[in-house]
mmCIF file of C-alpha atoms in Angstrom:
data_model
loop_
_atom_site.group_PDB
_atom_site.id
_atom_site.type_symbol
_atom_site.label_atom_id
_atom_site.label_comp_id
_atom_site.label_asym_id
_atom_site.label_seq_id
_atom_site.Cartn_x
_atom_site.Cartn_y
_atom_site.Cartn_z
ATOM 1 C CA MET A 4 -7.231 18.362 -41.340
ATOM 2 C CA THR A 5 -9.268 21.502 -40.583
ATOM 3 C CA LYS A 6 -8.881 25.140 -41.616
ATOM 4 C CA TYR A 7 -7.207 25.662 -38.213
ATOM 5 C CA GLY A 8 -4.477 23.115 -38.959
ATOM 6 C CA SER A 9 -3.919 19.645 -37.664
ATOM 7 C CA PHE A 10 -5.882 18.294 -34.717
ATOM 8 C CA PRO A 11 -4.987 17.363 -32.039
ATOM 9 C CA GLY A 12 -2.163 19.835 -31.568
ATOM 10 C CA THR A 13 -0.632 17.961 -28.656
ATOM 11 C CA ARG A 14 0.679 14.589 -29.753
ATOM 12 C CA PRO A 15 2.431 12.578 -27.010
ATOM 13 C CA ARG A 16 3.101 9.846 -29.581
ATOM 14 C CA ARG A 17 5.936 12.012 -30.962
ATOM 15 C CA LEU A 18 7.971 10.864 -27.969
ATOM 16 C CA ARG A 19 7.372 7.190 -28.772
ATOM 17 C CA THR A 20 8.390 7.168 -32.439
ATOM 18 C CA SER A 21 11.557 5.047 -32.213
ATOM 19 C CA PRO A 22 13.651 3.001 -29.799
ATOM 20 C CA ALA A 23 16.151 5.855 -29.605
ATOM 21 C CA MET A 24 13.419 8.347 -28.731
ATOM 22 C CA ARG A 25 11.857 6.061 -26.122
ATOM 23 C CA ARG A 26 15.260 5.415 -24.579
ATOM 24 C CA MET A 27 16.038 9.133 -24.349
ATOM 25 C CA VAL A 28 12.791 10.044 -22.557
ATOM 26 C CA ALA A 29 12.547 6.960 -20.320
ATOM 27 C CA GLU A 30 11.715 7.976 -16.752
ATOM 28 C CA THR A 31 12.846 4.728 -15.122
ATOM 29 C CA ARG A 32 16.068 2.863 -15.875
ATOM 30 C CA LEU A 33 17.323 -0.427 -14.501
ATOM 31 C CA HIS A 34 20.975 -0.725 -13.519
ATOM 32 C CA PRO A 35 22.952 -3.773 -12.324
ATOM 33 C CA ALA A 36 23.600 -2.048 -8.987
ATOM 34 C CA ASP A 37 19.849 -2.044 -8.325
ATOM 35 C CA PHE A 38 19.867 -5.794 -7.737
ATOM 36 C CA ILE A 39 20.442 -8.128 -4.815
ATOM 37 C CA LEU A 40 20.624 -11.884 -5.438
ATOM 38 C CA PRO A 41 18.848 -14.178 -2.946
ATOM 39 C CA ALA A 42 20.742 -17.476 -2.707
ATOM 40 C CA PHE A 43 20.208 -20.732 -0.812
ATOM 41 C CA VAL A 44 22.997 -22.912 0.551
ATOM 42 C CA ARG A 45 22.213 -26.418 1.755
ATOM 43 C CA GLU A 46 24.213 -28.371 4.272
ATOM 44 C CA GLY A 47 25.479 -31.839 3.426
ATOM 45 C CA VAL A 48 25.092 -31.898 -0.367
ATOM 46 C CA SER A 49 27.867 -32.520 -2.866
ATOM 47 C CA GLU A 50 26.086 -31.059 -5.911
ATOM 48 C CA PRO A 51 23.661 -28.155 -6.318
ATOM 49 C CA VAL A 52 20.073 -29.339 -5.821
ATOM 50 C CA PRO A 53 17.524 -27.972 -8.333
ATOM 51 C CA ILE A 54 14.388 -26.455 -6.801
ATOM 52 C CA GLY A 55 11.476 -27.992 -8.674
ATOM 53 C CA ALA A 56 9.085 -25.072 -8.203
ATOM 54 C CA MET A 57 11.736 -22.522 -9.218
ATOM 55 C CA PRO A 58 13.261 -23.550 -12.560
ATOM 56 C CA GLY A 59 16.824 -22.309 -12.827
ATOM 57 C CA VAL A 60 17.299 -21.809 -9.062
ATOM 58 C CA VAL A 61 19.204 -24.279 -6.875
ATOM 59 C CA GLN A 62 20.139 -25.032 -3.315
ATOM 60 C CA HIS A 63 23.860 -24.385 -3.540
ATOM 61 C CA THR A 64 26.765 -26.310 -2.175
ATOM 62 C CA ARG A 65 29.379 -24.196 -0.438
ATOM 63 C CA ASP A 66 31.539 -24.297 -3.568
ATOM 64 C CA SER A 67 28.758 -23.431 -6.008
ATOM 65 C CA LEU A 68 27.633 -20.585 -3.727
ATOM 66 C CA ARG A 69 31.095 -19.047 -3.871
ATOM 67 C CA LYS A 70 30.998 -19.234 -7.657
ATOM 68 C CA ALA A 71 27.524 -17.669 -7.751
ATOM 69 C CA ALA A 72 28.751 -14.812 -5.581
ATOM 70 C CA VAL A 73 31.681 -14.118 -7.900
ATOM 71 C CA GLU A 74 29.394 -14.260 -10.932
ATOM 72 C CA ALA A 75 27.030 -11.748 -9.305
ATOM 73 C CA LEU A 76 29.937 -9.461 -8.450
ATOM 74 C CA GLU A 77 31.301 -9.581 -11.988
ATOM 75 C CA ALA A 78 27.839 -8.722 -13.347
ATOM 76 C CA GLY A 79 27.677 -5.594 -11.189
ATOM 77 C CA VAL A 80 25.064 -6.823 -8.682
ATOM 78 C CA SER A 81 25.255 -4.958 -5.367
ATOM 79 C CA GLY A 82 24.628 -7.743 -2.875
ATOM 80 C CA ILE A 83 23.808 -11.362 -2.154
ATOM 81 C CA MET A 84 21.207 -12.332 0.477
ATOM 82 C CA LEU A 85 22.048 -15.716 1.984
ATOM 83 C CA PHE A 86 19.602 -18.306 3.303
ATOM 84 C CA GLY A 87 20.956 -21.387 5.047
ATOM 85 C CA VAL A 88 19.286 -24.802 4.852
ATOM 86 C CA PRO A 89 20.559 -27.080 7.651
ATOM 87 C CA GLU A 90 20.234 -30.835 7.729
ATOM 88 C CA ASP A 91 16.809 -31.866 9.024
ATOM 89 C CA GLU A 92 18.169 -33.697 12.057
ATOM 90 C CA LYS A 93 19.842 -30.498 13.292
ATOM 91 C CA LYS A 94 16.603 -28.514 13.421
ATOM 92 C CA ASP A 95 14.983 -28.113 16.825
ATOM 93 C CA ALA A 96 12.349 -26.091 18.649
ATOM 94 C CA VAL A 97 14.545 -23.009 19.104
ATOM 95 C CA GLY A 98 16.462 -23.084 15.813
ATOM 96 C CA THR A 99 19.878 -23.912 17.237
ATOM 97 C CA PRO A 100 21.654 -23.942 13.809
ATOM 98 C CA GLY A 101 20.787 -20.259 13.531
ATOM 99 C CA THR A 102 23.080 -19.342 16.427
ATOM 100 C CA ASP A 103 25.720 -22.052 16.031
ATOM 101 C CA PRO A 104 28.913 -20.395 14.728
ATOM 102 C CA ASP A 105 29.359 -23.518 12.627
ATOM 103 C CA GLY A 106 25.757 -23.525 11.375
ATOM 104 C CA ILE A 107 25.436 -23.615 7.604
ATOM 105 C CA LEU A 108 24.432 -19.960 7.233
ATOM 106 C CA GLN A 109 27.369 -18.688 9.283
ATOM 107 C CA VAL A 110 29.754 -20.979 7.394
ATOM 108 C CA ALA A 111 28.354 -19.678 4.099
ATOM 109 C CA ILE A 112 28.770 -16.056 5.170
ATOM 110 C CA ARG A 113 32.433 -16.718 5.945
ATOM 111 C CA ASP A 114 32.884 -18.540 2.625
ATOM 112 C CA VAL A 115 31.419 -15.732 0.567
ATOM 113 C CA ARG A 116 33.277 -12.993 2.459
ATOM 114 C CA ALA A 117 36.515 -14.871 1.864
ATOM 115 C CA GLU A 118 35.694 -14.980 -1.848
ATOM 116 C CA VAL A 119 34.448 -11.433 -2.482
ATOM 117 C CA GLY A 120 35.693 -9.399 0.477
ATOM 118 C CA ASP A 121 33.992 -6.030 0.599
ATOM 119 C CA GLU A 122 33.343 -5.793 -3.152
ATOM 120 C CA LEU A 123 29.938 -7.507 -2.899
ATOM 121 C CA LEU A 124 27.645 -6.823 0.048
ATOM 122 C CA VAL A 125 27.083 -10.046 1.971
ATOM 123 C CA MET A 126 23.612 -10.011 3.503
ATOM 124 C CA SER A 127 22.117 -12.606 5.835
ATOM 125 C CA ASP A 128 18.553 -13.665 6.497
ATOM 126 C CA LEU A 129 17.932 -13.195 10.203
ATOM 127 C CA CYS A 130 15.040 -15.527 10.949
ATOM 128 C CA LEU A 131 14.393 -18.892 12.557
ATOM 129 C CA ASP A 132 12.052 -20.511 10.048
ATOM 130 C CA GLU A 133 14.791 -22.438 8.200
ATOM 131 C CA THR A 134 16.241 -23.808 11.433
ATOM 132 C CA THR A 135 13.213 -24.785 13.540
ATOM 133 C CA ASP A 136 11.554 -28.186 13.426
ATOM 134 C CA HIS A 137 8.130 -26.505 13.456
ATOM 135 C CA GLY A 138 8.982 -24.079 10.647
ATOM 136 C CA HIS A 139 7.811 -20.901 12.354
ATOM 137 C CA CYS A 140 9.866 -17.711 12.456
ATOM 138 C CA GLY A 141 10.087 -17.764 16.237
ATOM 139 C CA VAL A 142 10.053 -19.723 19.466
ATOM 140 C CA LEU A 143 6.719 -21.306 20.431
ATOM 141 C CA ASP A 144 5.066 -21.042 23.822
ATOM 142 C CA GLU A 145 3.254 -23.858 25.658
ATOM 143 C CA GLN A 146 0.108 -23.262 23.591
ATOM 144 C CA GLY A 147 2.013 -23.481 20.307
ATOM 145 C CA ARG A 148 1.865 -19.726 19.659
ATOM 146 C CA VAL A 149 4.890 -17.734 18.507
ATOM 147 C CA ASP A 150 6.314 -16.042 21.605
ATOM 148 C CA ASN A 151 7.363 -12.595 20.447
ATOM 149 C CA ASP A 152 9.734 -11.648 23.259
ATOM 150 C CA ALA A 153 11.392 -15.053 23.574
ATOM 151 C CA THR A 154 11.981 -14.900 19.837
ATOM 152 C CA LEU A 155 13.682 -11.506 20.150
ATOM 153 C CA GLU A 156 16.278 -13.067 22.434
ATOM 154 C CA ARG A 157 17.097 -15.588 19.720
ATOM 155 C CA TYR A 158 17.264 -12.833 17.084
ATOM 156 C CA ALA A 159 19.784 -10.936 19.206
ATOM 157 C CA GLU A 160 22.017 -14.012 19.319
ATOM 158 C CA MET A 161 21.606 -14.579 15.590
ATOM 159 C CA ALA A 162 22.577 -10.997 14.801
ATOM 160 C CA GLN A 163 25.788 -11.340 16.760
ATOM 161 C CA VAL A 164 26.902 -14.640 15.216
ATOM 162 C CA GLN A 165 26.048 -13.421 11.719
ATOM 163 C CA ALA A 166 28.049 -10.257 12.285
ATOM 164 C CA ASP A 167 30.960 -12.293 13.662
ATOM 165 C CA ALA A 168 30.805 -14.475 10.539
ATOM 166 C CA GLY A 169 31.180 -11.388 8.352
ATOM 167 C CA ALA A 170 27.739 -10.182 7.284
ATOM 168 C CA HIS A 171 27.763 -6.585 6.071
ATOM 169 C CA ILE A 172 23.974 -6.355 6.410
ATOM 170 C CA VAL A 173 21.498 -8.405 8.438
ATOM 171 C CA GLY A 174 17.875 -8.770 7.361
ATOM 172 C CA PRO A 175 15.459 -9.432 10.256
ATOM 173 C CA SER A 176 12.490 -10.953 8.441
ATOM 174 C CA GLY A 177 10.311 -12.518 11.130
ATOM 175 C CA MET A 178 7.953 -9.549 11.694
ATOM 176 C CA MET A 179 8.317 -9.709 15.468
ATOM 177 C CA ASP A 180 7.398 -6.528 17.351
ATOM 178 C CA GLY A 181 10.561 -4.721 18.423
ATOM 179 C CA GLN A 182 12.939 -6.832 16.335
ATOM 180 C CA ILE A 183 14.881 -3.928 14.817
ATOM 181 C CA GLY A 184 15.626 -2.288 18.145
ATOM 182 C CA VAL A 185 16.742 -5.562 19.720
ATOM 183 C CA VAL A 186 18.982 -6.438 16.786
ATOM 184 C CA ARG A 187 20.528 -2.951 16.740
ATOM 185 C CA ASP A 188 21.282 -3.146 20.459
ATOM 186 C CA ALA A 189 22.754 -6.630 20.096
ATOM 187 C CA LEU A 190 25.081 -5.526 17.305
ATOM 188 C CA ASP A 191 26.166 -2.378 19.143
ATOM 189 C CA GLN A 192 26.900 -4.386 22.308
ATOM 190 C CA ILE A 193 29.638 -6.305 20.489
ATOM 191 C CA GLY A 194 31.050 -3.216 18.808
ATOM 192 C CA ARG A 195 29.484 -3.876 15.406
ATOM 193 C CA GLU A 196 27.965 -0.470 14.789
ATOM 194 C CA ASP A 197 29.212 -0.899 11.202
ATOM 195 C CA VAL A 198 26.752 -3.714 10.416
ATOM 196 C CA ALA A 199 23.629 -2.334 8.737
ATOM 197 C CA ILE A 200 20.051 -3.521 9.185
ATOM 198 C CA LEU A 201 17.702 -4.089 6.263
ATOM 199 C CA ALA A 202 14.283 -4.178 7.922
ATOM 200 C CA TYR A 203 11.587 -6.369 6.431
ATOM 201 C CA THR A 204 9.178 -3.584 7.286
ATOM 202 C CA ALA A 205 6.090 -4.652 5.353
ATOM 203 C CA LYS A 206 6.138 -8.412 4.968
ATOM 204 C CA TYR A 207 2.735 -9.731 4.039
ATOM 205 C CA SER A 208 1.230 -13.144 4.676
ATOM 206 C CA SER A 209 1.176 -14.055 1.009
ATOM 207 C CA ALA A 210 0.113 -17.007 -1.121
ATOM 208 C CA PHE A 211 3.177 -16.366 -3.289
ATOM 209 C CA TYR A 212 5.711 -17.813 -0.838
ATOM 210 C CA GLY A 213 4.927 -21.395 -1.837
ATOM 211 C CA PRO A 214 8.046 -22.165 -3.915
ATOM 212 C CA PHE A 215 10.284 -20.605 -1.249
ATOM 213 C CA ARG A 216 9.076 -23.208 1.238
ATOM 214 C CA GLU A 217 10.599 -25.869 -1.009
ATOM 215 C CA ALA A 218 13.769 -23.816 -1.430
ATOM 216 C CA VAL A 219 14.440 -23.733 2.324
ATOM 217 C CA ALA A 220 13.004 -27.194 3.063
ATOM 218 C CA SER A 221 10.485 -25.606 5.412
ATOM 219 C CA SER A 222 8.913 -27.725 8.147
ATOM 220 C CA LEU A 223 6.004 -25.317 8.553
ATOM 221 C CA LYS A 224 2.556 -26.595 9.458
ATOM 222 C CA GLY A 225 -0.203 -23.995 9.442
ATOM 223 C CA ASP A 226 0.447 -20.357 8.538
ATOM 224 C CA ARG A 227 2.135 -17.160 9.738
ATOM 225 C CA LYS A 228 -0.880 -14.878 9.847
ATOM 226 C CA THR A 229 -0.399 -13.921 13.498
ATOM 227 C CA TYR A 230 2.862 -12.140 12.718
ATOM 228 C CA GLN A 231 3.039 -11.395 8.993
ATOM 229 C CA GLN A 232 0.787 -8.603 7.736
ATOM 230 C CA ASP A 233 -2.762 -9.013 6.452
ATOM 231 C CA PRO A 234 -2.895 -8.444 2.667
ATOM 232 C CA ALA A 235 -6.030 -6.335 3.196
ATOM 233 C CA ASN A 236 -4.181 -3.648 5.156
ATOM 234 C CA ALA A 237 -2.181 -0.649 3.958
ATOM 235 C CA ARG A 238 -2.054 1.867 6.820
ATOM 236 C CA GLU A 239 -0.616 -0.868 9.013
ATOM 237 C CA SER A 240 2.546 -0.813 6.873
ATOM 238 C CA LEU A 241 3.146 2.851 7.594
ATOM 239 C CA ARG A 242 2.839 2.143 11.313
ATOM 240 C CA GLU A 243 5.391 -0.662 11.009
ATOM 241 C CA LEU A 244 7.594 1.687 8.984
ATOM 242 C CA ALA A 245 7.576 4.384 11.654
ATOM 243 C CA LEU A 246 8.491 1.832 14.330
ATOM 244 C CA ASP A 247 11.344 0.325 12.311
ATOM 245 C CA LEU A 248 12.862 3.729 11.623
ATOM 246 C CA GLU A 249 12.535 4.749 15.264
ATOM 247 C CA GLU A 250 14.294 1.533 16.301
ATOM 248 C CA GLY A 251 17.249 2.120 13.984
ATOM 249 C CA ALA A 252 16.593 0.532 10.580
ATOM 250 C CA ASP A 253 19.119 1.640 7.970
ATOM 251 C CA MET A 254 17.052 0.401 5.029
ATOM 252 C CA VAL A 255 13.461 -0.811 4.712
ATOM 253 C CA MET A 256 11.784 -3.370 2.498
ATOM 254 C CA VAL A 257 8.404 -4.384 1.139
ATOM 255 C CA LYS A 258 7.765 -8.085 0.486
ATOM 256 C CA PRO A 259 6.300 -9.359 -1.837
ATOM 257 C CA ALA A 260 6.928 -6.734 -4.511
ATOM 258 C CA GLY A 261 4.537 -7.152 -7.437
ATOM 259 C CA PRO A 262 1.214 -7.560 -5.581
ATOM 260 C CA TYR A 263 2.121 -4.698 -3.219
ATOM 261 C CA LEU A 264 3.328 -1.909 -5.509
ATOM 262 C CA ASP A 265 0.864 0.462 -3.841
ATOM 263 C CA ILE A 266 2.477 -0.231 -0.460
ATOM 264 C CA LEU A 267 5.935 0.165 -1.968
ATOM 265 C CA ALA A 268 4.989 3.571 -3.378
ATOM 266 C CA LYS A 269 3.574 4.721 -0.021
ATOM 267 C CA VAL A 270 6.704 3.619 1.808
ATOM 268 C CA ALA A 271 9.040 5.224 -0.736
ATOM 269 C CA ASP A 272 7.155 8.511 -0.514
ATOM 270 C CA ALA A 273 7.343 8.509 3.290
ATOM 271 C CA VAL A 274 11.042 7.933 3.986
ATOM 272 C CA ASP A 275 14.524 9.290 3.373
ATOM 273 C CA VAL A 276 16.313 5.941 3.731
ATOM 274 C CA PRO A 277 16.919 3.391 0.956
ATOM 275 C CA VAL A 278 13.867 1.309 0.047
ATOM 276 C CA ALA A 279 14.058 -2.266 -1.217
ATOM 277 C CA ALA A 280 11.481 -4.708 -2.535
ATOM 278 C CA TYR A 281 11.662 -8.499 -2.743
ATOM 279 C CA GLN A 282 10.341 -10.098 -5.924
ATOM 280 C CA ILE A 283 9.553 -13.392 -4.256
ATOM 281 C CA SER A 284 9.527 -17.009 -5.357
ATOM 282 C CA GLY A 285 5.918 -17.122 -6.516
ATOM 283 C CA GLU A 286 6.399 -14.044 -8.684
ATOM 284 C CA TYR A 287 9.451 -15.706 -10.225
ATOM 285 C CA SER A 288 7.783 -19.068 -10.719
ATOM 286 C CA MET A 289 4.667 -17.657 -12.401
ATOM 287 C CA ILE A 290 6.714 -15.989 -15.118
ATOM 288 C CA GLU A 291 8.962 -19.010 -15.618
ATOM 289 C CA ALA A 292 5.969 -21.357 -15.840
ATOM 290 C CA ALA A 293 4.013 -19.146 -18.231
ATOM 291 C CA ALA A 294 7.090 -18.668 -20.409
ATOM 292 C CA GLU A 295 7.716 -22.414 -20.483
ATOM 293 C CA LYS A 296 4.163 -22.830 -21.817
ATOM 294 C CA GLY A 297 4.862 -20.227 -24.468
ATOM 295 C CA TRP A 298 2.163 -17.922 -23.105
ATOM 296 C CA ILE A 299 4.405 -14.902 -22.501
ATOM 297 C CA ASP A 300 7.771 -13.561 -23.656
ATOM 298 C CA ARG A 301 10.010 -14.454 -20.720
ATOM 299 C CA ASP A 302 12.700 -11.798 -21.071
ATOM 300 C CA LYS A 303 10.263 -8.961 -21.734
ATOM 301 C CA ALA A 304 8.069 -10.005 -18.815
ATOM 302 C CA ILE A 305 11.054 -10.091 -16.452
ATOM 303 C CA LEU A 306 12.178 -6.609 -17.431
ATOM 304 C CA GLU A 307 8.636 -5.233 -17.264
ATOM 305 C CA THR A 308 8.078 -6.500 -13.736
ATOM 306 C CA LEU A 309 11.444 -5.203 -12.529
ATOM 307 C CA THR A 310 10.855 -1.821 -14.155
ATOM 308 C CA GLY A 311 7.453 -1.619 -12.463
ATOM 309 C CA ILE A 312 8.993 -2.357 -9.078
ATOM 310 C CA LYS A 313 11.628 0.323 -9.527
ATOM 311 C CA ARG A 314 9.079 2.808 -10.901
ATOM 312 C CA ALA A 315 6.977 2.292 -7.761
ATOM 313 C CA GLY A 316 9.898 3.427 -5.618
ATOM 314 C CA ALA A 317 12.331 0.578 -4.958
ATOM 315 C CA GLN A 318 15.963 1.631 -4.979
ATOM 316 C CA ASN A 319 17.041 -1.999 -4.691
ATOM 317 C CA ILE A 320 15.310 -5.188 -5.801
ATOM 318 C CA LEU A 321 15.898 -8.677 -4.472
ATOM 319 C CA THR A 322 15.253 -10.963 -7.422
ATOM 320 C CA TYR A 323 16.316 -14.440 -8.440
ATOM 321 C CA TRP A 324 17.068 -13.000 -11.893
ATOM 322 C CA ALA A 325 19.576 -10.510 -10.460
ATOM 323 C CA THR A 326 22.722 -11.850 -12.109
ATOM 324 C CA GLU A 327 21.046 -12.721 -15.407
ATOM 325 C CA VAL A 328 19.453 -9.303 -15.811
ATOM 326 C CA ALA A 329 22.581 -7.471 -14.658
ATOM 327 C CA GLN A 330 24.617 -9.325 -17.278
ATOM 328 C CA LYS A 331 22.167 -8.366 -20.012
ATOM 329 C CA LEU A 332 22.072 -4.730 -18.927
ATOM 330 C CA GLY A 333 25.860 -4.659 -18.962
ATOM 331 C CA ARG A 334 25.909 -5.780 -22.573
ATOM 332 C CA GLN A 335 23.516 -3.057 -23.753
#
């Protein structure tokens, strides 16, 4: 205390004095509708198969996937992003299960649409990595390199069969040059102007995809550095963003989320379309593993990471905790 009164005169701590005060002045709020649930469905299994590297996540059967979709809907989640895992013997060099109307992903799309109709957005991964025997996101040339333009032809076919199966939104995730334009044209050619495209605009070649490779039974040898983005680069994302928007993307996404919040913020500041971020398998697994060891508070860590992703600019977040967090938010 001085003769001039208390010092300092400005005390930001006044706005942190109680839970009620902090809640009232919070700048970022999570809502169940923010979330999209990624889900895996595996062909030829009679029970859900636990994913060892992702505690609490499974490769679904068709029946358990339908139940998971209903649970997500009831929790207020906006969408479910489906990944199909075909039987190994059906994989081939061009990813035939990805364009087979009876391939596991197309079957799963039809199953979920039949269960939830238009109340939950059914979204489909549009990529070849789960269906090729080499595990890459595209067709290989004679030298074993991913052939960009040959891959686009396969993506066009995939877009059409996924739309026919009932996908509301397709998610081209292979990072091929020109993929959004080709997919948009393919959808429009069959009169499916209503199907939206979620562009994986900034998808980085990340070390955090490891658990996902188990989740989709990936056959990948080597890496994807010739088509996924270099983690060292930022301006490159804005170039990819401009191209995706020019080609007709309805929504754009940054993947991974946590290690690339700076990229997410740049993208969100630059566009007037919805922006999503994918909190990927490695981000999930790190928190689950640390919590299992008792090193962190699991629930608080989950909410903190999701709040950070939304604060950085994501309107929607793909997260394996989507249903769980939405249920908890609904009870508050």
